[in-house]
Amino acid sequence: MNSQATPHPQPKPKAPTIFDVAKLAGVSIKTVSRVINLESNVRPSTREKVEAAVEALDYRPNAAARVLSGKRFYVIGLIYENPNEFSYMQKVLNGALKACEAGGYTLLLLPLTLPNPDLIDDVQRFVSQSRLDGVVLPAPLGDFSEIQRLLNELEIPFARITPKTGAEDDLSVQCHDEQASFDVTQFLIEQGHRRLGFIKGDPIHGATEHRYRGYIRALQVAGIGLRSEFVRDGMFSFESGKTAARALLDLREPPTAIVASNDDMAAGTIFEARERGLSIPGDLSVVGFDDTPIASHIWPPLTTVRQPIVEMAESVTSLLIRKLKGEQVEPLDQPFACHVVTRASTGERAVQDDLE
Amino acid sequence: MNSQATPHPQPKPKAPTIFDVAKLAGVSIKTVSRVINLESNVRPSTREKVEAAVEALDYRPNAAARVLSGKRFYVIGLIYENPNEFSYMQKVLNGALKACEAGGYTLLLLPLTLPNPDLIDDVQRFVSQSRLDGVVLPAPLGDFSEIQRLLNELEIPFARITPKTGAEDDLSVQCHDEQASFDVTQFLIEQGHRRLGFIKGDPIHGATEHRYRGYIRALQVAGIGLRSEFVRDGMFSFESGKTAARALLDLREPPTAIVASNDDMAAGTIFEARERGLSIPGDLSVVGFDDTPIASHIWPPLTTVRQPIVEMAESVTSLLIRKLKGEQVEPLDQPFACHVVTRASTGERAVQDDLE
DNA sequence: TGAAATAATGACAACGTTGTCAAAACTAGG
DNA sequence: CCTAGTTTTGACAACGTTGTCATTATTTCA
């Protein structure tokens, strides 16, 4: 295993340090430190000299020395539920990674399995062992008050991706979940559907409530009464969608369209419908939420709602980083917009069958 | 934003340092250092004293100081292709994370988009900026010789997850891809199928070749001739599977079963078949590879091959860590086993239609 | 023009560990 | 019991940065 005593012709050029930069720029190391940390009270001409030297040497501050000396770790933790269907988390991960790279931070991962009786201990251990400056909490963890309380106690700033907004200085991003649900329901109504089923998501997710509200509002606006037998509980899983769909399709007067609170449950719905020999969208229109890969890979492909998850994650992470850098940050004033992606799982309802 | 000059009643208890441990144990800091780094030449009685002190204070070495002082970074990079379908990478991620946690290492992520003309530059930058000790390369990056060459030049050890084994001291894990493909093909043959289509994967992946070979071997063993019109190229994507299936089903004498080199392409095959009104498995049996979530979420659910990806990733990462710690590590002598997961997309072929 | 206020810069300690090398404590052999 | 060799331990520098505080340069104002 490389036991050959290979002579090193070039003894591996050592990375330049702050001293090298200081010498080249003709200033003290402290001044270099000020420039690279964007501190004030540096004469523009000095700044330029230092920047030129940094450039010339391709200098990068040594992260370890920085951490050891300073009070920051330049590390952000991403704590998430490790799901079966990773496409949401993949997007969150990509967005957070992007923001961290831009801000010079490192992203550390803590996947959790829920339900977890040791949740708080696990988070506690992660946060203290990994020496984090801040934490990003995607849904549904962002809604867990225990975690928020713990992080507040430890005085660790955090940012959440969740439909539920919190206190004044709370860092979180939302998207127009309620509106999207309204839009997709209205879309079905415009296609002539009057008997509209709804499958709720896992109540632990804030989005569940919002999506349900959008459905209700669309019914109200269209003057369609809410029928409780058309609303079923689900858990965001394929199986739960299948079960809920079974109940809906077993009704004496089943819905002609079903709004499932995510794509997995919509896939379950389609699965159940096909097992019964129903044609989609001929006999039943189905819509989902999230535009996960499965939405376009089942037959028929799903009409669904796409959210800008990557952008949301990136945005909230960079907000967190700016807060960590001491900037005064305002919470985002506007939720991100979602939009309906129309595919083959929905279609016109020829007969106005609600008048029978 | 917390502008209230809140007095700190408990001024945040500082974490214990190696000095605290040394004092409590009645030894020098160097001896403590020896104990926590498992160095030799420490008297057992001394070791115990130190371990007790570490325990009592709940001491954890400061990572930054360690890095700054020593020659290691305690960081492993995971470089991967950022795919549409993340389920393979999710498993790799989980396995690598687990091994890193066990070994006291931190895992850093570099997602890449392929094809990427700046591939080498991106990797180069990541490796040098992030100060890594080692790198894990899941498929297909593990087969990219440019990356291997770069890492060798930089003298950064790496471990690969790929079916292709390399040099003697190469660190990599395999699973029995060829055997699994053989098994699943044989399974179809046992069900009476004689006209067996095959959809190849992306040639950039080592698995593509191995899976194809297993198919061929199963045909040979069964005494079935290889018909070139039954073998189609694919790219592991849903679309490419759909296209290949179209070609196969357009044949005057189409196959009665199709082996797709992954689940996405199998889903595409099912999609295409259903569009033509074919019944599955009545008219056509379909199998996939990988047991991704989609395999169980389409209708009918897919017979597929499950690989122990999490274990493979964990195992190869911990091998890498042991190598980094200076241990003499032997490459794994045995590939991991895969197994066939039987679901509803395959069925008996009643008529022996190859004799017509 | 001079004094006071402010801005810019620098000297040096501190951060918590590991590496180097020397010293001390043991062990074995005569 | 002494000596040489070996094992165990410790003192201290080094790692590369930021924080603190003192010093110097510049600006402002009377």
Short mmCIF file of C-alpha atoms (C1' of nucleotides) in Angstrom, two decimals, chain A residues 18 30 33 37 59 62 69, chain D residues 16-20 25-26:
data_model
loop_
_atom_site.label_atom_id
_atom_site.label_comp_id
_atom_site.label_asym_id
_atom_site.label_seq_id
_atom_site.Cartn_x
_atom_site.Cartn_y
_atom_site.Cartn_z
CA ILE A 18 -2.44 35.31 5.93
CA LYS A 30 -4.75 42.11 11.01
CA SER A 33 -8.09 39.84 8.22
CA ASN A 37 -13.97 39.72 6.62
CA TYR A 59 -5.32 32.80 -0.85
CA ASN A 62 -7.86 28.34 6.75
CA SER A 69 -9.75 31.76 16.84
"C1'" DG D 16 -3.36 30.21 11.04
"C1'" DT D 17 -6.65 32.88 12.27
"C1'" DT D 18 -9.51 36.65 15.09
"C1'" DG D 19 -10.09 39.68 19.29
"C1'" DT D 20 -8.30 43.26 22.16
"C1'" DA D 25 -2.56 58.80 10.71
"C1'" DT D 26 -6.15 61.71 9.21
#
